[in-house]
mmCIF file of C-alpha atoms in Angstrom:
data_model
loop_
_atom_site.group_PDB
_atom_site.id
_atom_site.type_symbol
_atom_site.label_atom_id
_atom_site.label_comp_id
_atom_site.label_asym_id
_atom_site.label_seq_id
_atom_site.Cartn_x
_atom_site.Cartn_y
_atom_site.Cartn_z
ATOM 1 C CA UNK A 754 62.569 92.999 101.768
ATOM 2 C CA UNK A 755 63.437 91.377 105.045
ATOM 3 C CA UNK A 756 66.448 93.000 106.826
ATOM 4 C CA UNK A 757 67.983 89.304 106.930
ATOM 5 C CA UNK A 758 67.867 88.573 103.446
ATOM 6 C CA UNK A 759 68.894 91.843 102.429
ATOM 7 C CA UNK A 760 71.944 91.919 104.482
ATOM 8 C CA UNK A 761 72.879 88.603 103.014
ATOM 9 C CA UNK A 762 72.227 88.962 99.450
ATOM 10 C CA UNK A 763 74.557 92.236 100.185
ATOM 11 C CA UNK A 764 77.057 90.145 102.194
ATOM 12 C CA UNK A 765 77.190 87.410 99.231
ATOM 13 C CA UNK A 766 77.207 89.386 96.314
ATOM 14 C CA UNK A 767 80.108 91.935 97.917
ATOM 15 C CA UNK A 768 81.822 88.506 99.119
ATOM 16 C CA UNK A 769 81.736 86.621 95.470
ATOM 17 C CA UNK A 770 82.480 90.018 93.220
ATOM 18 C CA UNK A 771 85.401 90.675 95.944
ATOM 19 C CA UNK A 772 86.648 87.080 94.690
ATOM 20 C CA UNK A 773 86.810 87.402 91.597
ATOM 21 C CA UNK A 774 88.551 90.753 92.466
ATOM 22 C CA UNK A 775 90.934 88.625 93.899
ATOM 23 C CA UNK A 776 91.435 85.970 91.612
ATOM 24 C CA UNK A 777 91.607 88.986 88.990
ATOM 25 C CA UNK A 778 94.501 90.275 90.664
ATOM 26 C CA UNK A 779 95.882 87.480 91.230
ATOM 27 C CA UNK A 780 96.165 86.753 87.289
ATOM 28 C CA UNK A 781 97.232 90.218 86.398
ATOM 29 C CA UNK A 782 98.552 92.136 89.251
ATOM 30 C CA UNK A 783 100.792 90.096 91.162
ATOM 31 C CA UNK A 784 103.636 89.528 88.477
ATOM 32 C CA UNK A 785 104.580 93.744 88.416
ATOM 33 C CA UNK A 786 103.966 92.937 92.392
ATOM 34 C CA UNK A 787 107.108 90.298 91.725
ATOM 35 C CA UNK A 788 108.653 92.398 89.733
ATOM 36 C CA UNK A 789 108.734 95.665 91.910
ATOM 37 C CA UNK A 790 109.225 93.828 95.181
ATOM 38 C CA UNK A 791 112.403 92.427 93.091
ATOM 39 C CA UNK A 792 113.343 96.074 93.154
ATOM 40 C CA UNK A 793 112.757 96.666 96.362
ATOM 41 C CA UNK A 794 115.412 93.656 97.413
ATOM 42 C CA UNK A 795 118.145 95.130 95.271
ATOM 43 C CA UNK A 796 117.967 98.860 96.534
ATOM 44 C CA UNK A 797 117.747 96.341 99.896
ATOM 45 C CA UNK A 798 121.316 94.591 98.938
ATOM 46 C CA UNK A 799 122.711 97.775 97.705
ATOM 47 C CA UNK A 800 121.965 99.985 100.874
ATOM 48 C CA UNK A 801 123.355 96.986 103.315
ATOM 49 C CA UNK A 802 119.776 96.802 105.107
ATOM 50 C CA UNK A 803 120.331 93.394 103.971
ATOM 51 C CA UNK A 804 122.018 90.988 102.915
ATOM 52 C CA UNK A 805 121.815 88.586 99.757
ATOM 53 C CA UNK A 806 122.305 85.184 101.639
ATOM 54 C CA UNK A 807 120.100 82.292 101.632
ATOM 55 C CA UNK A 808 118.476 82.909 104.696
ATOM 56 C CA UNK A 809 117.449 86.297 103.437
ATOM 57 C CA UNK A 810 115.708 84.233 100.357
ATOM 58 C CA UNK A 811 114.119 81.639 102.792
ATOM 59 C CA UNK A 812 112.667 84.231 104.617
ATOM 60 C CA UNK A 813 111.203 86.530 101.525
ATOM 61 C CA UNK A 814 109.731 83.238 100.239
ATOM 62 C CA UNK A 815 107.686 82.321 103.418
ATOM 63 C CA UNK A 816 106.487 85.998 103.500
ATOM 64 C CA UNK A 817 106.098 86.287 99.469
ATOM 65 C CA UNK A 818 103.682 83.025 99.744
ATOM 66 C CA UNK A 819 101.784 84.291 102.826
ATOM 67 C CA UNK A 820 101.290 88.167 101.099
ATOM 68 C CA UNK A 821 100.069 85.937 97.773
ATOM 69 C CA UNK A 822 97.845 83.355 99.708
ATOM 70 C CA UNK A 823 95.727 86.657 100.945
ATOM 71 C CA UNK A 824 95.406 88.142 97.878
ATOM 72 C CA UNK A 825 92.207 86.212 96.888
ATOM 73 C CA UNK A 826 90.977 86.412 100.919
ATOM 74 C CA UNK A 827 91.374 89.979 101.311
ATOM 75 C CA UNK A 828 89.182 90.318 97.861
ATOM 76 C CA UNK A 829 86.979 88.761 99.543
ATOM 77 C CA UNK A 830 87.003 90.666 103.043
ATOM 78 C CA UNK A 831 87.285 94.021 100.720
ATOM 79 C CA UNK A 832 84.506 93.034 98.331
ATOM 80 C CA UNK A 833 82.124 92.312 101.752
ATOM 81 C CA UNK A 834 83.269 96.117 103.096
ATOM 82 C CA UNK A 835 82.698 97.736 99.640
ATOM 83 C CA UNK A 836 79.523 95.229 98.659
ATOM 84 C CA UNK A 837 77.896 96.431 102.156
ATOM 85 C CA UNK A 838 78.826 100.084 101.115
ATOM 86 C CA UNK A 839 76.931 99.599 97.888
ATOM 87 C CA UNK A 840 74.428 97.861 99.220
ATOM 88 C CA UNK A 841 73.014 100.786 101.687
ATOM 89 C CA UNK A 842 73.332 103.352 98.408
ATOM 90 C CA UNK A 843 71.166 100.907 96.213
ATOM 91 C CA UNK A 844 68.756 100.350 98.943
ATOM 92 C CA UNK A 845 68.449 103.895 99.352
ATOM 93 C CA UNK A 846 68.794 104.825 95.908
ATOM 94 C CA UNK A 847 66.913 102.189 94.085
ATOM 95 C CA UNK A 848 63.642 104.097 93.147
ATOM 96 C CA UNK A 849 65.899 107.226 91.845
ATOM 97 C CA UNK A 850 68.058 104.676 89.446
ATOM 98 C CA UNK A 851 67.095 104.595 85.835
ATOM 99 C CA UNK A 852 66.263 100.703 84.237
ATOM 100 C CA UNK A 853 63.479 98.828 83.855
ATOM 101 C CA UNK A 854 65.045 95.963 86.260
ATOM 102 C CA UNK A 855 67.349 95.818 89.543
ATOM 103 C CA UNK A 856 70.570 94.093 87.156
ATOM 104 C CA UNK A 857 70.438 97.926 85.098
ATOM 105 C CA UNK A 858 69.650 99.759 88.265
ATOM 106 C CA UNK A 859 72.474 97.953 90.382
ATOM 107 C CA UNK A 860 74.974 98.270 87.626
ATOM 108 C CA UNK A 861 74.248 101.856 86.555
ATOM 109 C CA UNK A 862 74.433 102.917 90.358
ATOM 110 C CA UNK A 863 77.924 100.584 90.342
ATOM 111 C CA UNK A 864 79.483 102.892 87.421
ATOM 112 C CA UNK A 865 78.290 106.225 89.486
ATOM 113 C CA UNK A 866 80.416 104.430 92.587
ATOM 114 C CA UNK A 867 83.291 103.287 90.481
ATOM 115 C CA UNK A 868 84.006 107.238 89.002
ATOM 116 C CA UNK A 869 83.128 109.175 92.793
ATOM 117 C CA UNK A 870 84.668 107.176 94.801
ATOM 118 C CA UNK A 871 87.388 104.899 92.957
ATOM 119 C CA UNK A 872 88.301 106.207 89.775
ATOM 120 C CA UNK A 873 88.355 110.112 90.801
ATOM 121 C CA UNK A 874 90.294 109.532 93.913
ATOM 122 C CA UNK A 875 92.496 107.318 91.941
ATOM 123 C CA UNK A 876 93.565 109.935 89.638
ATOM 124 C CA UNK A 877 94.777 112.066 92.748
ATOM 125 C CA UNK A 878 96.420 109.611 94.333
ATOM 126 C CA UNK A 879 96.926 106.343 92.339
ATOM 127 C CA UNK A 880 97.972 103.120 93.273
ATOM 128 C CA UNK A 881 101.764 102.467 93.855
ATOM 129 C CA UNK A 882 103.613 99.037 93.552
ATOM 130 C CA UNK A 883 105.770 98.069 96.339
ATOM 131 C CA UNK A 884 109.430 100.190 96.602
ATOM 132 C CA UNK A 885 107.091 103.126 96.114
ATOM 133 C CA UNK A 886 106.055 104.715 99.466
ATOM 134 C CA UNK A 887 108.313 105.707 102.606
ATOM 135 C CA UNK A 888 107.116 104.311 105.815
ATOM 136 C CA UNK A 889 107.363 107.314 107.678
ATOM 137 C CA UNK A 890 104.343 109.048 105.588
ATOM 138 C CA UNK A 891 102.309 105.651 104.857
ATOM 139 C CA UNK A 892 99.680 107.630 108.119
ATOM 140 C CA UNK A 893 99.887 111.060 106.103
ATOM 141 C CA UNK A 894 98.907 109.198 102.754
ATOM 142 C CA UNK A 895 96.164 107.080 104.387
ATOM 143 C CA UNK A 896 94.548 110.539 105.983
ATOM 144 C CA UNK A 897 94.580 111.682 102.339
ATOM 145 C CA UNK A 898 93.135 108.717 100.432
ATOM 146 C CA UNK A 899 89.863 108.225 102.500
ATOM 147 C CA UNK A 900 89.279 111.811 103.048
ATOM 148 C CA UNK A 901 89.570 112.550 99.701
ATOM 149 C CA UNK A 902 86.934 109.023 98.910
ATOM 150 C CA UNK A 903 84.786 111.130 101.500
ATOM 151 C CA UNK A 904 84.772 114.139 99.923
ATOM 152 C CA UNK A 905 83.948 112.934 96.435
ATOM 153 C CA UNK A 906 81.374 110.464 97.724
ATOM 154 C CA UNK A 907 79.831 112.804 99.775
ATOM 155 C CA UNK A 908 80.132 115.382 97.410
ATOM 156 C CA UNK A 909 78.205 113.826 94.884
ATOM 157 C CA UNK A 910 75.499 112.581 97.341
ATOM 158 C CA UNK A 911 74.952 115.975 98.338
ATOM 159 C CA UNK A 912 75.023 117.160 94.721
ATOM 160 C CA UNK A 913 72.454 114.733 94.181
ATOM 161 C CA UNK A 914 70.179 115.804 96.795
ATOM 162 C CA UNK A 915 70.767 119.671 95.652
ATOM 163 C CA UNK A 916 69.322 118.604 91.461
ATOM 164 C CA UNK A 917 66.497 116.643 93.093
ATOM 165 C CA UNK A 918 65.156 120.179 93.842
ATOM 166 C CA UNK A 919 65.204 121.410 90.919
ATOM 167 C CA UNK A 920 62.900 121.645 87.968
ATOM 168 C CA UNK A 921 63.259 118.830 85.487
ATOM 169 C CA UNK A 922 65.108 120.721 83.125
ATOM 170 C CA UNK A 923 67.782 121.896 85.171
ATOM 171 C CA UNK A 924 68.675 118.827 87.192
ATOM 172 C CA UNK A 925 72.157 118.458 84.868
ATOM 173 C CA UNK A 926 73.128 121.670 87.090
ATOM 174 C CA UNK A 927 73.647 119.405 89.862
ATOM 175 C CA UNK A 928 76.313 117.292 87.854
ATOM 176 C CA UNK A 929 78.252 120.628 86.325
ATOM 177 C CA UNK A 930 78.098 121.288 90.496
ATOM 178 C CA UNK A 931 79.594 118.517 91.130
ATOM 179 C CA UNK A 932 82.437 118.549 88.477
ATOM 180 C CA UNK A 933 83.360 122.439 89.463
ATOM 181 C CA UNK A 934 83.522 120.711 93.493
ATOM 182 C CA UNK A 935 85.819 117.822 92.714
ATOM 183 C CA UNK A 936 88.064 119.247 90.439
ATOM 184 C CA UNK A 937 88.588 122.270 93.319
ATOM 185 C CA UNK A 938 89.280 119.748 95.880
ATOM 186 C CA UNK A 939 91.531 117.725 93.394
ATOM 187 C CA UNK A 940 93.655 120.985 93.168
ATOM 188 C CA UNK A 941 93.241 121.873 96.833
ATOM 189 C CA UNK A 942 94.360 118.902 98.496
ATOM 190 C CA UNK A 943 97.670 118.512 99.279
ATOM 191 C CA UNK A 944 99.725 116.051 96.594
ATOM 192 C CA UNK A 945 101.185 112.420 97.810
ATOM 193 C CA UNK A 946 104.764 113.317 99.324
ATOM 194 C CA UNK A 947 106.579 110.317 98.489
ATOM 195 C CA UNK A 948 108.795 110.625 95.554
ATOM 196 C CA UNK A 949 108.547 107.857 92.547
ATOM 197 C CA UNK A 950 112.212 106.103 92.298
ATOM 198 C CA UNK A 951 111.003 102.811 90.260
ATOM 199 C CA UNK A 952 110.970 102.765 86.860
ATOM 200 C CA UNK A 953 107.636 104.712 85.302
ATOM 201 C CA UNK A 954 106.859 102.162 83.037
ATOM 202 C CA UNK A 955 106.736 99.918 85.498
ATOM 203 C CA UNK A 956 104.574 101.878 88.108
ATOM 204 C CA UNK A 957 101.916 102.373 84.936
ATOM 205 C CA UNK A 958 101.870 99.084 83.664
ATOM 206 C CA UNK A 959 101.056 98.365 87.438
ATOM 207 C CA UNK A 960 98.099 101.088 87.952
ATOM 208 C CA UNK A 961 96.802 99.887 84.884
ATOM 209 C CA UNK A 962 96.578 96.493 85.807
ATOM 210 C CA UNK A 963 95.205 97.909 89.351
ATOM 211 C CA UNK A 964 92.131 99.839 87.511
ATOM 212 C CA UNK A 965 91.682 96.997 85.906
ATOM 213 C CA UNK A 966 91.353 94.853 88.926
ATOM 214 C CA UNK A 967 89.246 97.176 91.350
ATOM 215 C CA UNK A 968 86.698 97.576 87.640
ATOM 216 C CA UNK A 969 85.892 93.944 87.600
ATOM 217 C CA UNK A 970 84.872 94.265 91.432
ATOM 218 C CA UNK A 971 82.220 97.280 90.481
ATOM 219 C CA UNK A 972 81.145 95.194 87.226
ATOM 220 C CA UNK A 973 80.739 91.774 89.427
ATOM 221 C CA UNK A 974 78.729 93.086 92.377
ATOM 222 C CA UNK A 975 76.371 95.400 90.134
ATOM 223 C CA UNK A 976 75.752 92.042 88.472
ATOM 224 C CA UNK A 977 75.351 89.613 90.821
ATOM 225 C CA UNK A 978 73.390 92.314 93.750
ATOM 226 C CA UNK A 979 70.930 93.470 90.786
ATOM 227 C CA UNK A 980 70.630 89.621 90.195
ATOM 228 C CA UNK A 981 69.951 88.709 93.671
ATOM 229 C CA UNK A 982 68.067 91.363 94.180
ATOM 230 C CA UNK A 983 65.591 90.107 90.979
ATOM 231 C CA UNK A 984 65.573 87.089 92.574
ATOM 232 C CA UNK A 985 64.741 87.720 95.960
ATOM 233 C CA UNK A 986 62.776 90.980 96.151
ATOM 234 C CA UNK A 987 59.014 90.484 96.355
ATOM 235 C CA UNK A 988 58.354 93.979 96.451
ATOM 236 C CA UNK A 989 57.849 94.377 92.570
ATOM 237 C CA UNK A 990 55.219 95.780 90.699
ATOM 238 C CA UNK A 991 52.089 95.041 92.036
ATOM 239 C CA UNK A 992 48.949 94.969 90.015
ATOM 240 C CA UNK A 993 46.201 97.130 91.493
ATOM 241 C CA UNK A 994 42.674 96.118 91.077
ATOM 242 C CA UNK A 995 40.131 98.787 91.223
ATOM 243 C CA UNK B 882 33.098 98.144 84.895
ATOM 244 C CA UNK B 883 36.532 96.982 86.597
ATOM 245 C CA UNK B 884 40.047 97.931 85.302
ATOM 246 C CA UNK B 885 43.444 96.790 85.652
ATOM 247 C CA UNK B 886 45.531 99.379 86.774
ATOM 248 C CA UNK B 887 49.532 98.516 87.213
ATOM 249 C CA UNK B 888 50.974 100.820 89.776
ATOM 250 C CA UNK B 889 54.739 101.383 89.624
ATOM 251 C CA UNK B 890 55.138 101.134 93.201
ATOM 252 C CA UNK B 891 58.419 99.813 94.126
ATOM 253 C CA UNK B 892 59.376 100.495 97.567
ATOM 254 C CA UNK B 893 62.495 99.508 98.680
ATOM 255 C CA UNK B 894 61.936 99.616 102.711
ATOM 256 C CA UNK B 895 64.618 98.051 104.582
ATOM 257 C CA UNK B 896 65.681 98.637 108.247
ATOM 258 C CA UNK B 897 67.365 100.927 110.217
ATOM 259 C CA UNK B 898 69.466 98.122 112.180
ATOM 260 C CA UNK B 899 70.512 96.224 108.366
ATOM 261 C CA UNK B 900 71.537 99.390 107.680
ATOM 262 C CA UNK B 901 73.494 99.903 110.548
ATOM 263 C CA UNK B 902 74.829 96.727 110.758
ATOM 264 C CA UNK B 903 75.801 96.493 106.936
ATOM 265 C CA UNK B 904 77.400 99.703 108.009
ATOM 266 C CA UNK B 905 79.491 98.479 110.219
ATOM 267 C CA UNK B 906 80.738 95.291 108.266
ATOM 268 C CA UNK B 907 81.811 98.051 105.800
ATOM 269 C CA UNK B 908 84.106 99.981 107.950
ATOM 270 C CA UNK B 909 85.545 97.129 110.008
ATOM 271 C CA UNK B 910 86.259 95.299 106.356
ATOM 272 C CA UNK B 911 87.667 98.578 105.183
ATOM 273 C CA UNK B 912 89.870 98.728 108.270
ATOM 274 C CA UNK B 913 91.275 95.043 107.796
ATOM 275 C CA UNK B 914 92.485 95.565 104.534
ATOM 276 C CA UNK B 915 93.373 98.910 104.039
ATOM 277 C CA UNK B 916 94.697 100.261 107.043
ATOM 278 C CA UNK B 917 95.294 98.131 109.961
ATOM 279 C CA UNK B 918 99.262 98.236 110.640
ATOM 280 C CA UNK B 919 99.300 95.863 113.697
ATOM 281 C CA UNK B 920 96.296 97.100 115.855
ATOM 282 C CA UNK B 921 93.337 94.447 115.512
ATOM 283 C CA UNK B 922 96.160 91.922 117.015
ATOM 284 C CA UNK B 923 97.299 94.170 119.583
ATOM 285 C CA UNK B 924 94.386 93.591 121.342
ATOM 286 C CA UNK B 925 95.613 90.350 122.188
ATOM 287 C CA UNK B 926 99.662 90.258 121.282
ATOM 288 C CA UNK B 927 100.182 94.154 122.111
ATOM 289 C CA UNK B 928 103.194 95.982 120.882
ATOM 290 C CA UNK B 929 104.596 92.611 118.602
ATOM 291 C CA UNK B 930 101.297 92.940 116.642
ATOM 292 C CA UNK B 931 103.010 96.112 114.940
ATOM 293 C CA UNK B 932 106.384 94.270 114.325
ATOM 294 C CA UNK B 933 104.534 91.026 113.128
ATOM 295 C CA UNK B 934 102.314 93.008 111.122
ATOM 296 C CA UNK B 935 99.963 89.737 110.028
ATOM 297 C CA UNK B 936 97.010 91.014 108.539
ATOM 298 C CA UNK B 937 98.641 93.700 106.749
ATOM 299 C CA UNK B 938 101.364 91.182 105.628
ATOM 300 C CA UNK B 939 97.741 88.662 104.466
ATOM 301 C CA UNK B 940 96.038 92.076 102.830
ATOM 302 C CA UNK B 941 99.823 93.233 101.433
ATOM 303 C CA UNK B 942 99.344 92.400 97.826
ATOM 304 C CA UNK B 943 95.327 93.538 97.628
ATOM 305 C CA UNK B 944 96.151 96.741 99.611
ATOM 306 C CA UNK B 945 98.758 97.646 96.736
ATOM 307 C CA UNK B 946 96.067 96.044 94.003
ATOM 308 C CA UNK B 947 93.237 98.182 95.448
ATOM 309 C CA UNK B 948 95.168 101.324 95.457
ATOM 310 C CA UNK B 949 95.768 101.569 99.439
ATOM 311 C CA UNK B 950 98.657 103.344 100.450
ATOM 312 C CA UNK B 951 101.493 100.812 102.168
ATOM 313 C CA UNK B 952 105.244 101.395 102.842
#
């Protein structure tokens, strides 16, 4: 495939699965958003950081519709990032996936990227709705959330690599590898620091939502990449005439 | 006599630079949405780009969404 095309049926699908991320969100996310930001203005009133006038409320609203106006352009900027991410894997990856076509390829490789490096890191440190999180440690937390992405991604790239060299019926000892890696690092790295004051039901109802959101962005841009990449590709089978 | 043979050759070659470049969308995306506190527009605003905080205030809601940390 040309390098154009392929970095713009990447670009494309990552941009359209990243909108309906977006729009997703947008749907199901934003009211707990509301809702704990609501929170966060009370414990604002209570601690006299502000005060509850209406210049305080003409000044959340203007701020409130600017934070809601990205949340469908960010998808987008996010599902170019993590589309181009995926993109390089499946290019590199695409003769090791399992399916007869590039839709089953693209969204069986989209699962393996959803568990290493979503859904594990997500169980160490899951999403939080506004009012959870100090300031002061929002560096400390960042350090921790991509290096742990690193480490699981890596990890099971290198995992990978390790069962490839090994006889047929032992390849599944890369994957038991893998499990015994993430689960020390899940115990080895250090927890998040910031303490959990808003209601629980809340902050679950939230991270559900969340997983629920980032899932439709794997399912989309397996989809519409293995589509594209159907489409597009004209390095298919090849008949051979001898 | 001829045959038909079907070889299941499916190479997937693409470049060096796509991949490069593709990586490099991916990381500067990553940046804008889940981490930049002020410093893309302190290139041109300096210090007020970390008290206006306007991409992170644009990316606010999808950060939380996406499972970034924010204050």
């Amino acid at each position: 495939m040309k390098s154009v095309l392929f970095i713009v049926i990447v670009i494309v699908s990552g941009a359209l699965a990243g909108a309906i991320h977006g729009t997703v969100n947008f749907a199901i996310v934003e009211p707990y958003l509301d809702q704990a930001i609501g929170i966060e203005n009370e414990n604002l009133f209570a601690s006299g950081e502000e005060d509850d006038n209406p210049q305080f409320w003409a000044d959340y609203e203007e701020y409130r519709v600017w934070q809601k106006s990205g949340q469908v352009l960010a998808g987008i900027i996010l599902g170019v990032a993590m589309g181009s991410l995926f993109g390089i894997v499946y290019a590199l990856s695409r003769n090791s996936l399992p399916g007869k076509n590039d839709v089953t390829k693209a969204v069986v490789l989209a699962g393996i990227m959803w568990i290493t490096v979503y859904l594990i890191p997500f169980l160490k440190y899951p999403a939080n709705p506004p009012t959870v999180g100090e300031t002061e440690t929002v560096v400390l937390r960042s350090i921790l959330y991509i290096l742990f992405i690193a480490i699981s991604g890596f990890g099971a790239f290198a995992f990978y690599k390790l069962s490839q060299k090994l006889q047929s019926n032992k390849k599944y000892l890369g994957l038991i590898g893998y499990v015994i890696f993430i689960i020390i690092a899940f115990f080895v790295m250090p927890e998040n620091p910031d303490e959990i004051t808003a209601p629980m039901n809340l902050v679950n109802e939230f991270r559900l939502m969340s997983v629920l959101g980032v899932t439709s962005f794997w399912i989309s841009v397996g989809i519409i990449l293995g589509l594209l990449w159907n489409k597009f590709d004209n390095s298919k089978l090849s008949p051979d005439y001898s | 006599m001829s045959k038909v043979q079907q070889l299941s050759v499916s190479k997937t070659s693409v470049s060096k630079v796509a991949i490069l470049v593709l990586a490099i969308v991916f990381a500067a995306g990553l940046f804008v949405v889940g981490f930049d506190q002020g410093h893309i527009f302190s290139v041109v605003y300096g210090e007020q780009a970390f008290v206006d905080l306007t991409i992170h205030e644009l990316t606010h809601d999808m950060r939380h969404a996406a499972g970034f940390p924010c204050h």
